[in-house]
Amino acid sequence: MTLLDKHLDQISYCAASISELPFPRPKIFTNALLQAHDITSLIRDTEIHERALFSVPPPPPAPKAQNPSASTNRRNTIFDVNGAGSSTMGGGANAVRAPKRNTAVAAVLGTELVDKIRKGGGGGAGTGMGYRTYDNTSKTEVDVETLLEGAEKLLAVYPIPGAREKISALRQRHMQLESSLDYYENKIADQTTQLAKKNRPRSPYIDDEPDEAEGDGEAPVFQPMTDEDLRKEEEEVRTLEQKKRGLEDRVNSMGRDISGVLRLSHSTTMIDFTLTSPQLTLRTNARTFANSVLAGAPKLYSHLPTQNERFQATLPIYRTAVQAGLIKGQVPSPLGGTSESLVDAAIVVEEFFAVEPSAAITILGTGLGLTPLILGGNEELWGKFLKKFLVQEGEPIAAFVHSEPGGTANWLEKGAPGLGTTAYEEGGEWVLNGEKLWTTNSSGWDNRGADIQCVVCRQGRPNEPQDPNVDPASNILILIVTREDISHNDASAYQVLSDPELPGFTSANGPHSKFTNLRIPSSNLLCAPGKGAQIVEQTFGSSAALVGAMCVGIMRSAFDAALAFCKTDTRGGTVPIIQHQSVADKLIDIKMRVEAARALTWKALSGIEKGPGGWENRIETALEAKVWCSEQVTKCVVDAMSVVGMRSYEKSMGFSRMLDDAVCLPLFDGGNVGVRRRQLEKIFQSDGYEPWAGTYSSS
């Protein structure tokens, strides 16, 4: 509409100016820009329909007293229609915007269209040409058809290249929008009626806009159009599409509500484990990536002799994951990522661990590394540190750096030594000292550090003991250490001391690293002293439940492999061994554990985000998911091996590798015995503990 609006504005300007020129009839008229013979030639050479534009009814007599302002007195040409006596003062194009009855534009548009514009089809007091007028509680809408009809008539006299095609396209688009609006408005009305029948009023979806006001039959006084009115015309056209999108969203939302009502009326359960369409797509994409990319990872690293070499060999896999949006997919959508929920994350984790846990842990470790920043950051920190993880290129990697060589199971125990990694502020910088271990991805791809390390430390100087009378949590802070920070220090300020060799997760990175007077800017403080411990607990809360999804992936893989074997192998008998009751019973036990583990994991992750209950109730289920699932996964793999028999111990069968990976799950991300069960114990011991608040809310 912008190009057409500009042309219409130009036409209106010219027409208004022409209408004010005082040319006598039949004498020639003059203009400041044209000589007399030019005007004569123009009139002589015009076509009949063009000449008609200069034959207009005489204007009404001017008021006796006129005092034009400076802004409206740019042209004061005298036009004596009768040859003498009366005169008209011109005020420029801005003085008259709407088509008056005695203007050339009005002559082209015709009386019927002008009346339609005046009486409500396209104008109204205070709105300008092209607006319908409604009551005080409603918005105005553009009468597009009236504008297009007028534009077509003007084009018949003032042809503009390409304008007619533009008008045709706009009319077709307008018809489509009107049809869509009518459809969705009718659908909303029908669905509102259905909701009312179910006695479930949902006020947020009720359209409280009153119907359009009936016209009172009187033609409103036409007001001059301002530049603001012209801008409104363009905005109102865009509003049509916005309104359509809004109606679509409301229809979809109400459709979900109605579906929920219908389910409630025919079912006794209030829980639906059916994946949404986006979740089904997410699962398909994750499974495709796992089978086509992750599955090839062992060929890249399995022949290499050291843990670090095997880790570095997975760099092409990681780059592909970045390009596929799997790193961006671990950042919540409000912060620029594509992650919608923790349940979505569990769907991806399960698919990855069902195929290749070792390479997958590196991809997922970056999500864990970013979690403290996501939970404890602000707009400035997010903008500064998240940017490279939202661009689907390169190999940005992140690490959550908490565990230490001496263990961290009792790191917040009052009177204990506390964390060995310390930091103190000096000269606008934080000085970091200490050693870390089992910190996934922390060394980066070249042993010079990950792009971002969220380092948990204790406020204090090196070798300075913790005050036994002070709550250790009051001194816990989190610093963000980047590769750039490390490069600005001496090479000895950050060192990778070793990479422990692992029987499972053979390509994972969990180095023993050391900070020695590493200086980082004070602006890299993520959590001030006293606030870091809470972010650590929240970070490990969500990761605990995601360990449950890792367990489900491995259990599922073991079940699938055992089931396929039992359905095809007779073990020297006459029928496949699944037809023997003892074998079937083992498979049934495995399948039940898989389903129960997945349900507990999804419940835990949903509860963390949505409740019910307070934080202790929410994290309780996450802890239970981590403990129970990780203690079932080894049982499932062993049971699967037992039905296959001795052949399951052969490396090519894959069961031994599953077992090597599964054994780690009860130990990492907070060991079950030293950390997770102790957290549950503390929750159970607390005053006012409500065992079922995480399911039914507080009683």
XYZ file of C-alpha atoms in Angstrom:
699
model
C 0.000 0.000 0.000
C 2.975 2.346 0.550
C 3.600 3.029 -3.170
C -0.095 3.514 -3.863
C -0.470 5.812 -0.853
C 2.362 7.996 -2.126
C 0.727 8.296 -5.545
C -2.682 9.041 -4.050
C -1.140 11.680 -1.831
C 0.561 13.265 -4.838
C -2.695 13.211 -6.804
C -4.573 14.774 -3.893
C -1.918 17.468 -3.643
C -2.117 18.296 -7.351
C -5.902 18.190 -7.476
C -6.251 20.492 -4.483
C -3.754 22.931 -5.958
C -5.529 22.938 -9.329
C -8.892 23.555 -7.677
C -7.535 26.713 -6.070
C -6.089 28.235 -9.241
C -8.211 31.334 -10.208
C -8.312 30.865 -13.956
C -11.111 32.900 -15.629
C -13.433 31.215 -18.050
C -12.880 31.058 -21.019
C -9.702 33.109 -20.693
C -6.383 31.450 -20.110
C -5.240 30.891 -16.539
C -1.815 31.591 -15.131
C 0.422 29.810 -12.714
C 3.601 30.773 -10.986
C 5.474 28.003 -12.785
C 3.899 28.194 -16.295
C 3.714 30.968 -18.866
C 0.428 31.878 -20.540
C 1.252 30.191 -23.843
C 2.240 27.009 -21.971
C -1.136 26.816 -20.278
C -2.940 27.468 -23.600
C -1.014 24.661 -25.261
C -1.752 22.296 -22.413
C -5.490 22.934 -22.592
C -5.556 22.709 -26.378
C -3.714 19.372 -26.435
C -5.653 17.642 -23.669
C -8.070 14.796 -24.202
C -11.782 15.189 -23.521
C -11.687 13.346 -20.194
C -8.648 15.391 -19.141
C -10.337 18.656 -20.132
C -13.274 17.707 -17.946
C -11.079 18.058 -14.917
C -10.904 21.814 -15.492
C -14.698 22.181 -15.652
C -15.748 22.240 -12.024
C -18.624 23.909 -10.225
C -17.821 27.288 -8.714
C -16.615 27.177 -5.111
C -18.779 28.560 -2.322
C -18.281 32.249 -1.596
C -15.404 32.922 0.773
C -16.062 34.348 4.244
C -16.048 38.120 4.407
C -13.267 38.226 6.963
C -10.255 36.118 6.240
C -7.072 36.033 8.201
C -4.911 33.226 6.854
C -1.964 32.181 8.914
C 1.531 32.164 7.585
C 1.529 28.429 7.159
C -1.577 28.467 4.944
C -0.796 31.545 2.860
C 1.889 30.219 0.611
C -0.165 30.854 -2.545
C -2.670 33.743 -2.682
C -3.733 33.604 -6.305
C -6.959 35.463 -7.069
C -9.579 33.471 -9.009
C -12.479 35.588 -10.191
C -14.946 33.028 -11.546
C -17.387 35.632 -12.716
C -14.794 37.980 -14.048
C -14.867 40.326 -11.050
C -15.871 40.630 -7.469
C -15.390 37.381 -5.530
C -12.061 35.761 -4.804
C -10.714 32.613 -3.208
C -7.640 32.447 -1.002
C -5.460 29.393 -1.652
C -3.949 27.616 1.305
C -1.676 25.064 -0.351
C -2.145 21.358 -0.709
C -2.198 20.680 3.017
C -5.227 22.884 3.479
C -7.547 20.418 1.731
C -6.934 16.672 1.953
C -10.327 15.083 1.440
C -12.227 15.228 -1.876
C -14.610 18.194 -1.751
C -17.641 18.248 -4.004
C -16.235 21.066 -6.140
C -12.747 19.621 -6.709
C -11.310 17.880 -9.736
C -10.711 14.729 -7.690
C -14.382 14.706 -6.703
C -15.313 15.058 -10.362
C -13.260 11.982 -11.193
C -14.504 9.918 -8.256
C -18.127 10.722 -8.888
C -20.899 11.833 -6.559
C -21.792 8.313 -5.398
C -18.286 7.412 -4.293
C -17.744 10.780 -2.630
C -21.006 10.370 -0.713
C -19.954 6.865 0.281
C -16.715 8.255 1.635
C -18.519 10.980 3.550
C -21.278 8.838 5.062
C -19.212 6.041 6.612
C -17.972 3.854 3.807
C -14.596 5.459 3.938
C -14.422 8.358 6.302
C -15.539 9.947 9.490
C -14.861 12.812 11.782
C -11.323 12.706 12.997
C -10.352 9.687 10.974
C -9.692 10.879 7.458
C -10.466 9.164 4.174
C -10.459 5.400 4.145
C -11.613 4.621 7.676
C -14.740 3.013 9.041
C -15.945 4.635 12.239
C -16.978 2.502 15.201
C -18.060 3.275 18.746
C -15.700 4.575 21.415
C -14.673 1.141 22.672
C -13.521 -0.264 19.349
C -10.644 0.381 17.044
C -10.952 1.785 13.539
C -10.338 -0.345 10.498
C -9.388 0.607 6.982
C -12.191 0.351 4.387
C -9.819 -1.094 1.844
C -12.424 -1.684 -0.860
C -13.442 1.993 -0.896
C -9.829 3.094 -1.196
C -9.140 0.649 -3.999
C -12.267 1.659 -5.900
C -11.283 5.321 -5.679
C -7.749 4.533 -6.708
C -8.969 2.697 -9.816
C -11.079 5.675 -10.858
C -8.175 8.048 -10.395
C -5.941 5.726 -12.403
C -8.347 5.976 -15.326
C -7.415 9.671 -15.524
C -3.948 9.657 -14.026
C -2.288 6.430 -15.202
C 0.645 5.265 -13.077
C 2.821 2.400 -14.369
C 2.324 -0.776 -12.340
C -0.327 0.714 -10.071
C -3.235 -1.221 -11.572
C -1.499 -4.555 -11.006
C -0.690 -3.483 -7.466
C -4.340 -2.615 -6.832
C -5.442 -5.998 -8.177
C -2.984 -7.806 -5.919
C -4.069 -5.758 -2.915
C -7.732 -6.482 -3.597
C -7.063 -10.221 -3.810
C -5.039 -10.114 -0.595
C -7.785 -8.115 1.095
C -10.403 -10.665 0.049
C -8.282 -13.489 1.443
C -7.826 -11.696 4.752
C -11.516 -10.866 5.033
C -12.423 -14.477 4.285
C -9.967 -15.757 6.889
C -11.203 -13.291 9.500
C -14.802 -14.303 8.914
C -13.882 -17.978 9.165
C -11.975 -17.631 12.416
C -14.516 -15.288 13.980
C -17.265 -17.820 13.253
C -15.113 -20.624 14.588
C -14.427 -18.711 17.801
C -18.138 -18.111 18.254
C -18.863 -21.823 17.807
C -16.141 -22.874 20.200
C -17.204 -20.314 22.793
C -20.659 -21.864 22.686
C -19.177 -25.331 23.175
C -17.167 -24.130 26.152
C -20.237 -22.571 27.703
C -22.058 -25.894 27.401
C -19.263 -27.568 29.333
C -19.648 -25.008 32.139
C -16.033 -24.030 31.925
C -15.926 -20.290 31.310
C -12.529 -19.099 30.230
C -12.577 -15.356 30.446
C -9.104 -14.833 28.948
C -10.456 -16.119 25.621
C -13.656 -14.099 25.547
C -13.525 -11.283 23.087
C -14.655 -8.254 25.040
C -14.705 -5.961 22.058
C -18.254 -4.766 21.322
C -19.820 -5.139 17.909
C -19.426 -2.416 15.379
C -21.578 0.582 16.049
C -24.479 1.136 13.719
C -24.286 4.275 11.663
C -26.622 7.074 12.789
C -27.482 8.009 9.221
C -25.815 11.393 9.418
C -22.838 12.222 7.303
C -19.975 13.161 9.616
C -18.276 16.468 9.165
C -15.252 15.795 7.052
C -11.960 16.855 8.606
C -8.702 17.533 6.770
C -6.333 14.564 6.648
C -3.022 14.975 8.437
C 0.281 13.189 7.978
C -0.548 11.212 11.095
C -3.749 9.995 9.428
C -1.747 8.783 6.455
C 0.554 6.838 8.736
C -2.489 5.343 10.439
C -3.733 4.050 7.083
C -0.574 2.015 6.627
C -0.637 0.796 10.236
C -4.266 -0.304 9.984
C -3.538 -2.405 6.901
C -0.836 -4.223 8.848
C -3.267 -4.609 11.731
C -5.482 -6.795 9.534
C -2.770 -9.416 9.276
C -1.914 -9.108 12.969
C -5.555 -9.604 13.848
C -5.664 -12.698 11.661
C -2.658 -14.180 13.431
C -4.196 -13.335 16.788
C -7.431 -15.046 15.838
C -5.526 -18.124 14.685
C -3.711 -18.306 18.018
C -6.959 -17.932 19.919
C -8.628 -20.616 17.827
C -5.761 -23.015 18.411
C -5.759 -22.265 22.126
C -9.508 -22.711 22.440
C -9.275 -25.879 20.378
C -6.841 -27.295 22.895
C -9.153 -26.284 25.735
C -12.135 -27.947 24.096
C -10.093 -31.089 23.471
C -9.136 -31.076 27.119
C -12.753 -30.670 28.177
C -13.838 -33.534 25.946
C -11.085 -35.745 27.307
C -12.091 -34.921 30.855
C -15.712 -35.735 30.149
C -14.858 -39.185 28.772
C -11.872 -40.167 30.898
C -10.976 -40.638 34.538
C -7.332 -39.579 34.130
C -6.000 -36.014 34.119
C -2.538 -36.826 32.748
C -1.712 -36.983 29.048
C 1.629 -38.429 27.950
C 0.890 -37.934 24.251
C 3.696 -36.002 22.576
C 2.701 -32.809 20.808
C 3.329 -32.394 17.103
C 6.469 -30.261 17.714
C 7.736 -32.868 20.186
C 7.219 -35.661 17.671
C 9.192 -33.651 15.128
C 11.890 -32.982 17.709
C 12.163 -36.701 18.487
C 12.354 -37.600 14.794
C 15.126 -35.060 14.205
C 17.064 -36.195 17.279
C 16.773 -39.850 16.283
C 17.892 -39.049 12.733
C 20.939 -37.161 14.009
C 21.789 -39.975 16.411
C 21.561 -42.691 13.762
C 23.250 -40.773 10.948
C 25.917 -38.782 12.843
C 26.463 -39.993 16.404
C 26.462 -43.648 15.385
C 29.651 -43.075 13.391
C 31.567 -41.525 16.279
C 33.200 -44.754 17.572
C 34.910 -45.221 14.205
C 36.563 -41.829 14.703
C 37.921 -42.394 18.196
C 37.853 -46.050 19.282
C 41.314 -46.865 17.834
C 43.063 -43.963 19.600
C 45.137 -44.683 22.726
C 44.329 -41.806 25.115
C 41.201 -40.201 26.533
C 42.163 -36.746 25.294
C 42.913 -37.956 21.753
C 39.579 -39.732 21.607
C 37.832 -36.578 22.835
C 39.541 -34.386 20.232
C 38.624 -36.887 17.497
C 34.933 -36.138 18.089
C 35.342 -32.487 17.038
C 33.740 -33.082 13.582
C 30.732 -34.649 15.322
C 30.443 -31.633 17.608
C 30.685 -29.168 14.723
C 27.872 -30.988 12.963
C 25.801 -30.764 16.143
C 26.395 -27.008 16.296
C 25.324 -26.601 12.670
C 22.227 -28.715 13.340
C 21.175 -26.328 16.121
C 21.728 -28.813 18.957
C 23.718 -26.317 21.046
C 21.292 -23.481 20.369
C 18.553 -25.971 21.223
C 19.802 -26.114 24.823
C 19.247 -22.376 25.358
C 15.698 -21.262 26.289
C 13.824 -19.505 23.506
C 13.373 -16.245 25.521
C 17.176 -15.908 25.492
C 17.478 -16.513 21.751
C 17.688 -20.304 21.734
C 15.104 -22.855 20.660
C 14.581 -24.858 23.861
C 10.924 -24.879 24.916
C 10.944 -27.176 27.967
C 12.981 -29.648 29.995
C 10.726 -32.466 28.804
C 11.808 -31.612 25.250
C 15.416 -31.884 26.427
C 14.690 -35.340 27.882
C 13.321 -36.497 24.526
C 16.586 -35.515 22.814
C 18.782 -36.993 25.562
C 17.012 -40.364 25.390
C 17.469 -40.615 21.616
C 21.168 -39.731 21.843
C 21.962 -42.156 24.672
C 20.142 -44.982 22.936
C 22.781 -44.782 20.174
C 26.074 -43.194 21.341
C 26.355 -41.953 24.959
C 30.050 -41.044 24.825
C 29.960 -38.448 22.030
C 26.534 -37.296 23.211
C 27.836 -36.358 26.676
C 30.081 -33.706 25.104
C 27.138 -32.082 23.307
C 24.949 -32.223 26.402
C 27.829 -31.097 28.638
C 27.756 -27.706 26.945
C 24.112 -27.354 27.942
C 25.073 -28.139 31.546
C 27.909 -25.611 31.322
C 25.531 -22.864 30.202
C 22.884 -23.630 32.844
C 24.403 -21.463 35.649
C 24.631 -18.551 33.199
C 21.025 -19.073 32.114
C 19.755 -19.321 35.699
C 21.925 -16.686 37.379
C 22.700 -14.245 34.588
C 21.164 -10.963 33.503
C 20.635 -9.140 30.210
C 24.206 -7.862 30.148
C 25.804 -11.243 30.868
C 23.499 -13.102 28.475
C 24.280 -10.649 25.691
C 28.004 -10.874 26.363
C 28.498 -14.622 26.790
C 25.606 -16.435 25.075
C 25.996 -14.937 21.609
C 28.493 -17.458 20.204
C 26.302 -20.367 21.357
C 23.305 -19.035 19.422
C 25.141 -18.887 16.091
C 25.123 -22.260 14.379
C 28.765 -22.286 13.369
C 32.152 -23.171 14.799
C 32.671 -25.365 17.856
C 31.804 -23.273 20.970
C 31.948 -25.422 24.089
C 30.997 -24.730 27.714
C 31.670 -26.360 31.086
C 30.203 -26.323 34.591
C 33.310 -26.438 36.807
C 32.415 -27.599 40.324
C 33.931 -30.966 41.340
C 37.381 -31.109 42.939
C 40.046 -33.804 43.464
C 39.219 -34.005 47.169
C 35.497 -34.507 46.510
C 32.532 -32.165 46.961
C 29.917 -34.382 48.620
C 30.182 -32.338 51.853
C 31.226 -29.011 50.389
C 28.633 -27.000 52.339
C 29.126 -28.716 55.701
C 29.714 -26.156 58.443
C 33.149 -26.543 60.025
C 34.521 -28.530 57.081
C 37.391 -27.244 54.911
C 34.960 -26.386 52.114
C 35.915 -25.815 48.495
C 39.623 -25.735 47.774
C 39.194 -23.417 44.782
C 39.271 -19.809 45.988
C 38.913 -16.328 44.523
C 39.559 -12.863 45.896
C 39.053 -9.414 44.392
C 42.030 -7.165 43.759
C 42.375 -4.097 41.570
C 39.120 -4.551 39.664
C 39.857 -8.217 38.973
C 39.154 -11.592 40.549
C 42.197 -13.765 41.252
C 41.390 -17.480 40.929
C 43.344 -20.380 42.466
C 42.652 -24.085 42.895
C 42.194 -27.447 41.194
C 39.140 -29.046 39.547
C 38.382 -32.583 38.345
C 35.602 -34.430 36.463
C 34.464 -31.144 34.903
C 33.034 -32.132 31.513
C 34.413 -30.144 28.531
C 36.445 -27.761 30.734
C 39.796 -28.123 28.917
C 38.325 -27.176 25.559
C 39.432 -28.678 22.281
C 43.087 -27.632 22.669
C 43.666 -27.817 26.463
C 43.502 -24.013 26.727
C 40.051 -23.969 28.242
C 36.452 -24.091 27.084
C 34.893 -20.992 25.542
C 33.021 -20.543 28.828
C 33.750 -22.143 32.205
C 31.314 -21.400 35.032
C 33.725 -21.932 37.936
C 32.318 -22.475 41.432
C 34.697 -21.220 44.130
C 34.958 -19.967 47.695
C 35.689 -16.331 48.468
C 39.114 -16.149 50.051
C 42.828 -16.351 49.414
C 44.749 -19.536 48.583
C 45.322 -21.846 51.557
C 43.168 -19.591 53.732
C 40.996 -21.893 55.897
C 37.251 -21.496 55.974
C 35.795 -19.896 59.113
C 34.144 -22.819 60.986
C 31.561 -20.467 62.488
C 30.322 -19.155 59.147
C 27.780 -20.797 56.858
C 29.885 -22.010 53.897
C 27.123 -21.061 51.440
C 27.628 -17.394 52.318
C 31.067 -17.435 50.655
C 30.237 -19.384 47.483
C 30.477 -17.433 44.214
C 30.562 -18.324 40.521
C 32.957 -16.744 38.023
C 32.809 -16.930 34.235
C 36.215 -17.788 32.778
C 36.653 -17.493 29.011
C 39.414 -18.571 26.650
C 40.205 -14.891 26.143
C 40.712 -14.437 29.887
C 43.117 -17.388 29.940
C 45.045 -16.044 26.934
C 45.544 -12.689 28.707
C 47.318 -14.453 31.577
C 50.627 -16.255 31.818
C 50.541 -19.785 30.381
C 51.017 -21.224 33.875
C 47.822 -19.564 35.146
C 45.741 -22.362 33.605
C 47.012 -25.904 33.183
C 45.505 -29.279 32.345
C 47.326 -31.710 34.621
C 45.823 -34.962 33.299
C 42.915 -36.651 31.528
C 41.787 -39.724 33.486
C 41.292 -42.840 31.360
C 37.723 -44.156 31.605
C 36.288 -47.637 30.886
C 33.018 -46.099 29.717
C 32.317 -42.772 28.016
C 35.684 -43.309 26.384
C 35.618 -40.066 24.362
C 34.354 -37.798 27.153
C 36.428 -34.945 28.564
C 36.685 -34.537 32.361
C 40.222 -33.277 33.015
C 42.172 -32.496 36.154
C 42.890 -28.777 35.754
C 44.590 -26.099 37.852
C 44.184 -22.314 38.220
C 47.183 -20.353 39.519
C 46.570 -16.647 40.125
C 44.378 -16.497 37.036
C 43.064 -12.947 36.744
C 39.672 -12.269 35.228
C 37.659 -9.010 35.022
C 35.292 -8.194 37.881
C 32.538 -7.935 35.274
C 32.777 -11.726 34.852
C 31.179 -12.281 38.257
C 28.098 -14.433 37.616
C 26.956 -14.989 41.214
C 28.184 -12.835 44.070
C 29.310 -14.469 47.337
C 26.279 -15.918 49.090
C 24.302 -16.515 45.888
C 26.389 -19.136 44.129
C 25.319 -22.169 46.180
C 21.669 -21.708 45.236
C 22.493 -21.621 41.508
C 24.628 -24.757 41.903
C 21.713 -26.570 43.552
C 19.298 -25.474 40.817
C 21.763 -26.498 38.102
C 22.213 -29.958 39.586
C 18.448 -30.185 40.152
C 17.564 -30.114 36.465
C 20.604 -32.191 35.478
C 19.597 -34.885 38.003
C 16.359 -35.582 36.158
C 18.132 -35.480 32.793
C 20.394 -38.277 34.027
C 17.148 -40.242 34.239
C 16.671 -39.664 30.499
C 20.223 -40.896 29.877
C 19.371 -44.075 31.774
C 16.194 -44.558 29.747
C 18.200 -44.327 26.520
C 20.636 -47.058 27.558
C 17.876 -49.279 29.012
C 15.884 -48.912 25.819
C 18.882 -49.839 23.711
C 19.522 -52.955 25.826
C 15.877 -54.014 25.591
C 15.734 -53.510 21.806
C 18.904 -55.541 21.260
C 17.773 -58.362 23.554
C 14.266 -58.458 22.078
C 15.591 -58.667 18.507
C 17.925 -61.495 19.484
C 15.242 -63.442 21.374
C 12.781 -63.201 18.486
C 15.215 -64.584 15.905
C 17.563 -66.958 17.723
C 16.572 -70.459 18.864
C 19.798 -71.211 20.786
C 19.749 -74.705 19.310
C 16.057 -75.302 19.978
C 13.009 -75.488 17.742
C 11.477 -72.071 18.438
C 12.803 -68.561 19.089
C 13.770 -68.282 22.736
C 11.217 -65.529 23.403
C 8.646 -68.313 23.475
C 10.230 -69.633 26.658
C 8.554 -68.162 29.737
C 11.745 -67.416 31.669
C 13.095 -65.337 28.782
C 9.823 -63.489 28.288
C 9.650 -62.688 32.018
C 13.100 -61.085 31.941
C 12.147 -58.958 28.937
C 8.889 -57.942 30.634
C 10.833 -56.788 33.703
C 13.180 -54.703 31.551
C 10.322 -53.107 29.607
C 8.476 -52.154 32.800
C 11.592 -50.503 34.204
C 12.062 -48.520 30.986
C 8.481 -47.233 31.018
C 8.580 -46.418 34.739
C 11.926 -44.623 34.400
C 10.686 -42.503 31.501
C 7.472 -41.568 33.319
C 9.369 -40.601 36.480
C 11.853 -38.555 34.452
C 9.157 -36.650 32.568
C 7.225 -36.017 35.787
C 10.361 -34.717 37.498
C 11.258 -32.341 34.659
C 7.692 -31.099 34.280
C 7.523 -30.546 38.034
C 10.726 -28.482 38.082
C 9.228 -26.073 35.549
C 5.545 -26.077 36.487
C 5.191 -27.509 39.990
C 3.163 -28.122 42.018
C 4.834 -27.425 45.343
C 7.850 -25.399 46.364
C 11.456 -25.928 45.334
C 12.062 -28.788 47.781
C 9.010 -30.644 46.458
C 10.132 -30.098 42.884
C 13.746 -31.132 43.338
C 12.694 -34.175 45.395
C 11.205 -35.888 42.353
C 14.259 -34.969 40.258
C 16.538 -36.549 42.863
C 14.379 -39.667 42.968
C 14.534 -39.902 39.170
C 18.328 -39.668 39.202
C 18.780 -42.249 41.968
C 16.181 -44.800 40.879
C 16.806 -44.674 37.136
C 20.595 -44.878 37.468
C 20.281 -47.862 39.812
C 17.915 -49.650 37.411
C 19.972 -49.162 34.257
C 22.719 -51.605 35.248
C 20.088 -54.196 36.245
C 18.403 -53.828 32.859
C 21.642 -54.316 30.929
C 22.610 -57.358 33.011
C 19.130 -58.891 32.594
C 19.313 -58.283 28.840
C 22.684 -60.025 28.742
C 21.307 -62.941 30.759
C 18.621 -63.789 28.193
C 21.100 -63.555 25.299
C 23.650 -65.685 27.090
C 27.403 -65.884 26.721
C 27.346 -64.253 23.324
C 26.276 -60.969 24.965
C 29.781 -60.703 26.444
C 31.215 -60.416 22.950
C 32.218 -56.816 22.192
C 30.502 -56.785 18.810
C 27.120 -57.317 20.502
C 27.377 -53.947 22.263
C 26.126 -55.059 25.685
C 29.528 -54.759 27.367
C 29.842 -51.165 26.168
C 26.351 -50.380 27.464
C 27.340 -51.803 30.832
C 30.562 -49.754 30.969
C 28.560 -46.570 30.340
C 25.706 -47.549 32.668
C 27.989 -48.157 35.660
C 29.009 -44.480 35.608
C 25.478 -43.080 35.881
C 24.950 -43.674 39.632
C 28.371 -42.085 40.266
C 28.484 -38.877 38.244
C 26.414 -35.677 38.432
C 26.362 -36.047 42.201
C 26.922 -39.607 43.386
C 23.811 -41.369 44.629
C 25.323 -42.413 47.973
C 27.296 -39.311 48.888
C 25.123 -36.568 47.367
C 21.703 -37.426 45.958
C 20.423 -39.695 48.727
C 21.785 -37.239 51.319
C 19.811 -34.450 49.655
C 16.669 -36.580 49.855
C 17.456 -37.425 53.472
C 17.658 -33.728 54.348
C 14.336 -33.025 52.627
C 12.633 -35.866 54.499
C 13.994 -34.582 57.820
C 12.818 -30.996 57.334
C 9.985 -29.646 59.476
C 6.709 -29.411 57.622
C 7.776 -31.882 54.937
C 4.773 -32.932 52.850
C 5.540 -36.207 51.033
C 3.007 -35.802 48.240
C 3.061 -32.036 47.658
C 5.115 -32.584 44.515
C 2.148 -34.438 43.035
C -0.973 -33.003 44.657
C 0.363 -29.627 45.867
C 0.225 -28.616 49.528
C -2.611 -30.048 51.591
